[in-house]
């Protein structure tokens, strides 16, 4: 696969994902836009920031391997159900990993590691600190913000201020220790841009 074919490949994969889990495609595009801005904020070059953003669009592609009824369940998940949902990280990697293509392999790495947490409490491997690739660290906090704001089957989405408050101060779902210090600080600097993206006031 050459790089010229990648925009078409990415578009096809995101359309396939969107047909199965409504809302995922819009989520992925919003997250990718914020990822690019945060990557720049933490010192990644413009070219590399754009590559990370393109790759980030596919971070949840592995959810195609999860039963749709679990993705849309409105009641609490059992331990077994949550374990099945967590397999989407490895599944995403397996779908995207492509010999000889750096962008698709970047997407595969992001898919695999975007639920790792800086304090080691994430999955699938419980990586901690800088053992987590920086693109996945960047994606994780942007993904958390968008997920908090988005309506889910089991709850209504939060306001911008409420979502940022949780990221900055923590609650029973999240803690600042989940995020790399550079991304935690950087996100606070670009949070207004994240609000504009989610509310439709900036390109996503």
Coordinates of N, CA and C in Angstrom, one line a residue:
X1 N 0.9 -1.2 0.0 CA 0.0 0.0 0.0 C 0.9 1.2 0.0
X2 N 0.7 2.2 -1.0 CA 1.5 3.4 -1.0 C 0.7 4.5 -0.3
X3 N 1.4 5.6 0.1 CA 0.8 6.7 0.8 C -0.3 7.3 0.0
X4 N -0.3 7.3 -1.3 CA -1.3 7.9 -2.1 C -2.7 7.2 -1.9
X5 N -2.7 6.0 -1.6 CA -3.9 5.2 -1.4 C -4.5 5.4 0.0
X6 N -3.7 6.0 0.9 CA -4.1 6.0 2.3 C -5.4 6.9 2.6
X7 N -5.5 8.1 2.0 CA -6.8 8.8 2.3 C -8.0 8.0 1.9
X8 N -8.0 7.3 0.8 CA -9.1 6.5 0.4 C -9.3 5.3 1.3
X9 N -8.2 4.7 1.7 CA -8.3 3.6 2.7 C -8.9 4.0 4.0
X10 N -8.4 5.1 4.5 CA -8.9 5.6 5.8 C -10.4 6.0 5.7
X11 N -10.8 6.7 4.6 CA -12.2 7.0 4.4 C -13.1 5.8 4.4
X12 N -12.6 4.8 3.7 CA -13.4 3.6 3.6 C -13.6 2.9 5.0
X13 N -12.5 2.8 5.7 CA -12.5 2.2 7.0 C -13.4 3.0 8.0
X14 N -13.4 4.3 8.0 CA -14.2 5.1 8.9 C -15.7 5.0 8.5
X15 N -16.0 4.9 7.2 CA -17.4 4.7 6.8 C -17.9 3.4 7.2
X16 N -17.1 2.4 7.1 CA -17.5 1.0 7.5 C -17.8 1.0 9.0
X17 N -16.9 1.7 9.8 CA -17.1 1.7 11.2 C -18.4 2.5 11.6
X18 N -18.6 3.6 10.9 CA -19.8 4.4 11.2 C -21.1 3.7 10.9
X19 N -21.1 2.8 9.9 CA -22.3 2.1 9.5 C -22.7 1.2 10.6
X20 N -21.8 0.8 11.5 CA -22.1 -0.2 12.5 C -22.3 0.4 13.9
X21 N -21.7 1.5 14.2 CA -21.8 2.2 15.5 C -22.0 3.6 15.3
X22 N -23.3 4.0 15.2 CA -23.6 5.4 14.9 C -23.0 6.4 15.9
X23 N -22.3 7.4 15.5 CA -21.7 8.4 16.4 C -20.2 8.2 16.4
X24 N -19.7 7.0 16.1 CA -18.3 6.8 16.2 C -17.5 7.6 15.2
X25 N -18.0 7.7 13.9 CA -17.3 8.4 12.9 C -17.1 9.9 13.3
X26 N -18.2 10.6 13.7 CA -18.1 12.0 14.1 C -17.2 12.1 15.3
X27 N -17.2 11.2 16.3 CA -16.3 11.2 17.4 C -14.9 11.1 16.9
X28 N -14.6 10.2 16.0 CA -13.2 10.0 15.6 C -12.7 11.3 14.9
X29 N -13.5 11.9 14.1 CA -13.0 13.1 13.4 C -12.8 14.3 14.3
X30 N -13.7 14.4 15.3 CA -13.5 15.5 16.3 C -12.2 15.2 17.1
X31 N -12.0 14.0 17.5 CA -10.8 13.7 18.3 C -9.6 13.9 17.5
X32 N -9.6 13.6 16.2 CA -8.4 13.7 15.4 C -8.1 15.2 15.3
X33 N -9.1 16.1 15.1 CA -8.8 17.5 15.0 C -8.2 18.1 16.3
X34 N -8.7 17.6 17.5 CA -8.1 18.1 18.7 C -6.7 17.5 18.9
X35 N -6.5 16.2 18.5 CA -5.2 15.6 18.6 C -4.2 16.4 17.9
X36 N -4.5 16.9 16.7 CA -3.5 17.6 15.9 C -3.1 18.9 16.7
X37 N -4.1 19.6 17.2 CA -3.8 20.8 18.0 C -3.0 20.5 19.2
X38 N -3.3 19.5 19.9 CA -2.6 19.1 21.2 C -1.2 18.7 20.8
X39 N -1.0 17.9 19.8 CA 0.3 17.5 19.4 C 1.2 18.7 19.1
X40 N 0.7 19.7 18.4 CA 1.5 20.9 18.2 C 1.8 21.6 19.6
X41 N 0.8 21.6 20.4 CA 1.0 22.3 21.7 C 2.1 21.7 22.6
X42 N 2.3 20.4 22.4 CA 3.3 19.7 23.3 C 4.6 19.6 22.5
X43 N 4.7 20.2 21.3 CA 6.0 20.3 20.7 C 6.3 19.4 19.5
X44 N 5.3 18.7 19.1 CA 5.4 17.9 17.9 C 5.4 18.8 16.6
X45 N 6.2 18.4 15.6 CA 6.2 19.3 14.4 C 4.9 19.2 13.7
X46 N 4.7 20.2 12.8 CA 3.4 20.3 12.1 C 3.2 19.0 11.3
X47 N 4.2 18.6 10.5 CA 4.0 17.4 9.7 C 3.7 16.2 10.5
X48 N 4.4 16.0 11.6 CA 4.1 14.8 12.4 C 2.8 14.9 13.1
X49 N 2.4 16.1 13.5 CA 1.1 16.3 14.1 C 0.0 15.9 13.2
X50 N 0.1 16.3 11.9 CA -0.9 15.9 10.9 C -1.0 14.4 10.7
X51 N 0.2 13.8 10.7 CA 0.2 12.3 10.6 C -0.5 11.6 11.7
X52 N -0.2 12.1 12.9 CA -0.8 11.5 14.1 C -2.3 11.7 14.0
X53 N -2.8 12.9 13.6 CA -4.2 13.2 13.5 C -4.9 12.3 12.5
X54 N -4.2 12.1 11.3 CA -4.8 11.1 10.3 C -4.9 9.7 10.9
X55 N -3.9 9.3 11.6 CA -3.9 7.9 12.2 C -4.9 7.8 13.3
X56 N -5.1 8.9 14.0 CA -6.0 8.9 15.1 C -7.5 8.6 14.7
X57 N -7.8 9.0 13.5 CA -9.2 8.8 13.0 C -9.6 7.3 13.2
X58 N -8.7 6.4 13.1 CA -9.0 5.0 13.1 C -8.8 4.3 14.5
X59 N -8.7 5.1 15.6 CA -8.4 4.5 16.9 C -9.4 3.5 17.4
X60 N -10.6 3.7 17.0 CA -11.7 2.8 17.5 C -12.1 1.7 16.5
X61 N -11.4 1.6 15.4 CA -11.8 0.6 14.4 C -12.0 -0.8 14.9
X62 N -11.3 -1.1 16.0 CA -11.5 -2.5 16.5 C -12.8 -2.7 17.1
X63 N -13.6 -1.7 17.4 CA -15.0 -1.9 17.9 C -15.9 -2.7 16.9
X64 N -15.4 -2.8 15.6 CA -16.1 -3.5 14.7 C -16.2 -5.0 15.0
X65 N -15.2 -5.4 15.9 CA -15.2 -6.8 16.3 C -16.0 -7.1 17.6
X66 N -16.6 -6.0 18.2 CA -17.3 -6.2 19.4 C -18.8 -6.2 19.1
X67 N -19.6 -7.1 19.7 CA -21.0 -7.2 19.5 C -21.7 -5.8 19.6
X68 N -22.5 -5.5 18.6 CA -23.1 -4.2 18.6 C -24.0 -3.9 19.8
X69 N -24.6 -5.0 20.4 CA -25.5 -4.8 21.5 C -24.7 -4.4 22.8
X70 N -23.5 -4.7 22.9 CA -22.6 -4.3 24.0 C -22.3 -2.8 23.8
X71 N -22.0 -2.4 22.6 CA -21.6 -1.0 22.3 C -22.8 -0.1 22.6
X72 N -24.0 -0.6 22.5 CA -25.2 0.3 22.6 C -26.0 0.0 23.9
X73 N -25.4 -0.8 24.8 CA -26.0 -1.2 26.0 C -26.3 0.0 26.9
X74 N -27.4 0.1 27.5 CA -27.8 1.3 28.3 C -27.7 0.9 29.8
X75 N -27.4 -0.3 30.2 CA -27.3 -0.7 31.6 C -25.8 -1.1 31.9
X76 N -25.4 -1.2 33.1 CA -24.0 -1.4 33.4 C -23.5 -2.8 32.8
X77 N -22.3 -2.7 32.4 CA -21.7 -3.9 31.8 C -21.2 -4.9 32.9
X78 N -21.3 -6.2 32.6 CA -20.7 -7.1 33.5 C -19.2 -7.1 33.3
X79 N -18.5 -7.8 34.2 CA -17.1 -7.9 34.1 C -16.7 -8.6 32.8
X80 N -17.5 -9.6 32.5 CA -17.2 -10.4 31.2 C -17.5 -9.5 30.0
X81 N -18.5 -8.7 30.0 CA -18.8 -7.8 28.9 C -17.8 -6.7 28.7
X82 N -17.3 -6.2 29.9 CA -16.3 -5.1 29.8 C -15.0 -5.7 29.2
X83 N -14.7 -6.9 29.6 CA -13.5 -7.6 29.1 C -13.6 -7.8 27.6
X84 N -14.8 -8.1 27.1 CA -14.9 -8.2 25.7 C -14.8 -6.9 24.9
X85 N -15.3 -5.8 25.5 CA -15.1 -4.5 24.9 C -13.7 -4.1 24.9
X86 N -12.9 -4.4 25.9 CA -11.5 -4.1 26.0 C -10.7 -4.7 24.9
X87 N -11.2 -5.8 24.3 CA -10.5 -6.4 23.2 C -10.4 -5.6 21.9
X88 N -11.1 -4.5 21.9 CA -11.1 -3.7 20.7 C -9.8 -3.0 20.4
X89 N -9.0 -2.8 21.4 CA -7.7 -2.2 21.2 C -6.8 -3.2 20.4
X90 N -6.7 -4.4 20.8 CA -5.9 -5.4 20.1 C -6.5 -5.6 18.7
X91 N -7.8 -5.7 18.6 CA -8.4 -5.9 17.3 C -8.1 -4.8 16.4
X92 N -8.1 -3.6 16.9 CA -7.8 -2.4 16.0 C -6.4 -2.5 15.5
X93 N -5.5 -2.9 16.4 CA -4.1 -3.1 15.9 C -4.0 -4.1 14.8
X94 N -4.7 -5.2 15.0 CA -4.6 -6.3 14.1 C -5.2 -6.0 12.7
X95 N -6.3 -5.1 12.7 CA -6.9 -4.7 11.5 C -6.0 -3.7 10.7
X96 N -5.3 -2.9 11.4 CA -4.5 -1.8 10.8 C -3.1 -2.1 10.5
X97 N -2.4 -2.9 11.2 CA -1.0 -3.2 11.1 C -0.7 -3.6 9.6
X98 N 0.1 -2.9 9.0 CA 0.4 -3.1 7.5 C 1.9 -3.1 7.3
X99 N 2.5 -4.2 6.8 CA 3.9 -4.2 6.6 C 4.4 -3.1 5.6
X100 N 5.3 -2.3 6.0 CA 6.0 -1.4 5.2 C 5.2 0.0 5.0
X101 N 4.1 0.2 5.8 CA 3.4 1.5 5.7 C 3.5 2.2 7.0
X102 N 4.2 3.3 7.1 CA 4.4 3.9 8.4 C 3.1 4.5 9.0
X103 N 2.3 5.1 8.1 CA 1.1 5.7 8.7 C 0.1 4.7 9.2
X104 N -0.1 3.6 8.5 CA -1.0 2.6 9.0 C -0.5 1.9 10.2
X105 N 0.8 1.8 10.3 CA 1.4 1.2 11.5 C 1.3 2.2 12.7
X106 N 1.4 3.5 12.4 CA 1.2 4.5 13.5 C -0.3 4.3 14.0
X107 N -1.2 4.2 13.0 CA -2.6 4.0 13.4 C -2.8 2.8 14.2
X108 N -2.1 1.7 13.9 CA -2.2 0.4 14.6 C -1.7 0.6 16.0
X109 N -0.6 1.3 16.2 CA 0.0 1.6 17.5 C -0.9 2.4 18.4
X110 N -1.6 3.4 17.8 CA -2.5 4.3 18.5 C -3.7 3.5 18.9
X111 N -4.2 2.7 18.0 CA -5.4 1.8 18.4 C -5.1 0.9 19.5
X112 N -3.9 0.3 19.5 CA -3.5 -0.7 20.5 C -3.3 0.0 21.9
X113 N -2.8 1.2 21.9 CA -2.3 1.8 23.2 C -3.2 2.9 23.7
X114 N -4.3 3.3 23.0 CA -5.0 4.5 23.4 C -5.8 4.4 24.7
X115 N -5.9 3.2 25.3 CA -6.5 3.0 26.6 C -5.5 2.7 27.7
X116 N -4.2 2.8 27.4 CA -3.2 2.8 28.4 C -3.3 4.1 29.2
X117 N -2.9 4.0 30.5 CA -2.9 5.2 31.3 C -1.6 5.5 31.9
X118 N -1.2 6.7 32.1 CA 0.1 7.1 32.5 C 0.5 6.5 33.8
X119 N -0.4 6.2 34.7 CA -0.1 5.6 36.0 C -0.1 4.1 36.0
X120 N -0.3 3.5 34.8 CA -0.2 2.1 34.6 C -1.5 1.3 34.8
X121 N -2.6 2.0 35.0 CA -3.9 1.4 35.3 C -4.7 1.1 34.1
X122 N -4.2 1.3 32.9 CA -5.0 1.1 31.7 C -4.8 -0.3 31.1
X123 N -5.3 -0.4 29.8 CA -5.2 -1.7 29.1 C -4.8 -1.5 27.7
X124 N -4.3 -2.5 27.0 CA -4.3 -3.9 27.3 C -3.1 -4.4 28.1
X125 N -2.0 -3.6 28.2 CA -0.8 -4.2 28.8 C -0.4 -3.5 30.1
X126 N -1.2 -2.5 30.6 CA -0.8 -1.9 31.8 C 0.5 -1.1 31.7
X127 N 0.8 -0.5 30.5 CA 2.0 0.3 30.4 C 1.9 1.5 31.2
X128 N 3.0 2.1 31.6 CA 3.0 3.3 32.4 C 4.1 4.3 31.9
X129 N 3.8 5.5 32.2 CA 4.8 6.6 31.8 C 5.1 6.6 30.3
X130 N 6.4 6.8 30.0 CA 6.8 7.0 28.7 C 7.0 5.7 27.9
X131 N 6.6 4.5 28.6 CA 6.5 3.3 27.8 C 5.3 3.3 26.9
X132 N 4.4 4.3 27.1 CA 3.2 4.5 26.2 C 3.7 5.4 25.1
X133 N 3.5 5.0 23.9 CA 3.9 5.9 22.8 C 3.2 7.3 22.9
X134 N 4.0 8.4 22.6 CA 3.5 9.7 22.7 C 2.2 9.9 21.9
X135 N 2.1 9.4 20.6 CA 0.8 9.6 19.9 C -0.4 9.1 20.7
X136 N -0.2 7.9 21.3 CA -1.3 7.3 22.1 C -1.6 8.2 23.4
X137 N -0.6 8.7 24.0 CA -0.8 9.6 25.1 C -1.6 10.8 24.7
X138 N -1.3 11.4 23.6 CA -2.0 12.6 23.1 C -3.5 12.2 22.8
X139 N -3.6 11.1 22.1 CA -5.0 10.6 21.8 C -5.8 10.4 23.0
X140 N -5.2 9.8 24.1 CA -6.0 9.4 25.3 C -6.8 10.5 25.9
X141 N -6.1 11.7 26.1 CA -6.8 12.8 26.8 C -7.8 13.4 25.9
X142 N -7.6 13.5 24.6 CA -8.6 14.1 23.6 C -9.8 13.1 23.5
X143 N -9.5 11.8 23.5 CA -10.6 10.8 23.5 C -11.4 10.9 24.7
X144 N -10.8 11.1 25.9 CA -11.5 11.2 27.1 C -12.5 12.4 27.1
X145 N -11.9 13.6 26.7 CA -12.8 14.8 26.6 C -14.0 14.5 25.7
X146 N -13.8 14.0 24.5 CA -14.9 13.9 23.6 C -15.9 12.8 24.1
X147 N -15.4 11.8 24.8 CA -16.3 10.7 25.3 C -17.1 11.3 26.4
X148 N -16.6 12.2 27.3 CA -17.4 12.8 28.3 C -18.5 13.7 27.8
X149 N -18.2 14.3 26.7 CA -19.2 15.3 26.2 C -20.2 14.6 25.3
X150 N -19.9 13.4 24.8 CA -20.8 12.8 23.8 C -22.0 12.0 24.6
X151 N -23.2 12.1 24.0 CA -24.3 11.3 24.6 C -23.9 9.8 24.4
X152 N -24.2 9.1 25.4 CA -24.0 7.6 25.4 C -25.3 6.9 25.8
X153 N -25.5 5.7 25.4 CA -26.8 5.0 25.7 C -27.1 5.0 27.2
X154 N -26.1 5.1 28.1 CA -26.4 5.0 29.5 C -26.3 6.4 30.2
X155 N -26.0 7.5 29.5 CA -26.0 8.8 30.1 C -26.0 9.9 29.1
X156 N -26.4 11.1 29.5 CA -26.3 12.3 28.6 C -24.9 12.8 28.6
X157 N -24.5 13.5 27.5 CA -23.2 14.1 27.5 C -23.1 15.3 28.4
X158 N -21.9 15.6 28.8 CA -21.6 16.7 29.7 C -21.3 18.0 29.0
X159 N -21.4 19.1 29.8 CA -21.0 20.3 29.2 C -19.4 20.4 29.1
X160 N -19.0 21.3 28.3 CA -17.5 21.5 28.2 C -16.9 21.7 29.6
X161 N -17.4 22.6 30.4 CA -16.8 22.9 31.7 C -16.8 21.7 32.6
X162 N -17.8 20.9 32.5 CA -17.8 19.7 33.4 C -16.8 18.7 32.9
X163 N -16.6 18.5 31.6 CA -15.7 17.6 31.1 C -14.2 18.0 31.4
X164 N -14.0 19.3 31.3 CA -12.6 19.8 31.6 C -12.4 19.7 33.1
X165 N -13.4 20.0 33.9 CA -13.2 19.8 35.3 C -12.8 18.4 35.7
X166 N -13.4 17.4 35.1 CA -13.1 16.0 35.4 C -11.6 15.7 35.0
X167 N -11.3 16.2 33.8 CA -9.9 15.9 33.3 C -8.9 16.6 34.2
X168 N -9.1 17.8 34.7 CA -8.2 18.6 35.5 C -8.1 18.1 36.9
X169 N -9.3 17.8 37.5 CA -9.4 17.5 38.9 C -9.7 16.0 39.2
X170 N -10.2 15.3 38.3 CA -10.5 13.9 38.5 C -11.9 13.7 39.1
X171 N -12.4 12.5 39.0 CA -13.6 12.0 39.7 C -13.5 10.5 39.8
X172 N -14.6 9.8 40.0 CA -14.5 8.4 40.2 C -14.2 7.6 38.9
X173 N -14.3 8.3 37.7 CA -14.0 7.7 36.4 C -12.6 8.0 36.0
X174 N -12.1 9.1 36.3 CA -10.8 9.6 35.8 C -10.0 10.4 36.8
X175 N -8.7 10.4 36.6 CA -7.8 11.2 37.5 C -6.7 11.8 36.7
X176 N -6.1 12.9 37.1 CA -5.0 13.5 36.3 C -3.9 12.5 36.2
X177 N -3.7 11.6 37.1 CA -2.6 10.6 37.0 C -2.7 9.7 35.8
X178 N -3.9 9.6 35.2 CA -4.1 8.8 33.9 C -3.4 9.4 32.7
X179 N -3.0 10.7 32.8 CA -2.5 11.4 31.6 C -1.1 11.8 31.8
X180 N -0.3 11.8 30.7 CA 1.0 12.3 30.8 C 1.0 13.8 31.2
X181 N 1.9 14.2 32.1 CA 1.9 15.7 32.5 C 1.9 16.6 31.3
X182 N 2.7 16.3 30.2 CA 2.7 17.3 29.1 C 1.4 17.4 28.4
X183 N 0.6 16.2 28.3 CA -0.6 16.3 27.6 C -1.7 16.9 28.6
X184 N -1.6 16.6 29.9 CA -2.6 17.2 30.8 C -2.4 18.7 30.9
X185 N -1.2 19.2 30.9 CA -1.0 20.6 30.9 C -1.4 21.2 29.5
X186 N -1.0 20.5 28.4 CA -1.2 21.0 27.1 C -2.7 21.1 26.8
X187 N -3.5 20.1 27.2 CA -4.9 20.1 26.9 C -5.6 21.3 27.6
X188 N -5.2 21.7 28.7 CA -5.8 22.8 29.4 C -5.5 24.1 28.5
X189 N -4.4 24.2 27.8 CA -4.1 25.3 27.0 C -4.9 25.3 25.7
X190 N -5.4 24.2 25.3 CA -6.1 24.1 24.0 C -7.6 23.7 24.2
X191 N -8.0 23.7 25.4 CA -9.4 23.2 25.7 C -10.5 24.1 25.0
X192 N -10.2 25.4 24.8 CA -11.2 26.2 24.1 C -11.4 25.7 22.7
X193 N -10.3 25.3 22.1 CA -10.3 24.8 20.7 C -11.1 23.5 20.7
X194 N -10.9 22.6 21.7 CA -11.6 21.4 21.8 C -13.1 21.6 21.9
X195 N -13.5 22.7 22.7 CA -14.9 23.0 22.8 C -15.5 23.5 21.5
X196 N -14.7 24.3 20.7 CA -15.2 24.7 19.4 C -15.4 23.5 18.5
X197 N -14.4 22.6 18.5 CA -14.6 21.4 17.6 C -15.8 20.7 18.0
X198 N -16.0 20.4 19.2 CA -17.2 19.6 19.6 C -18.5 20.3 19.3
X199 N -18.5 21.6 19.5 CA -19.7 22.4 19.3 C -19.9 22.9 17.9
X200 N -19.0 22.5 17.0 CA -19.1 22.8 15.6 C -18.6 24.1 15.2
X201 N -17.8 24.8 16.0 CA -17.2 26.1 15.7 C -15.9 26.0 15.1
X202 N -15.3 24.8 14.9 CA -14.0 24.7 14.3 C -14.0 23.5 13.4
X203 N -13.2 23.4 12.4 CA -13.2 22.3 11.5 C -12.7 21.1 12.2
X204 N -13.4 20.0 11.9 CA -13.1 18.6 12.4 C -13.0 17.6 11.3

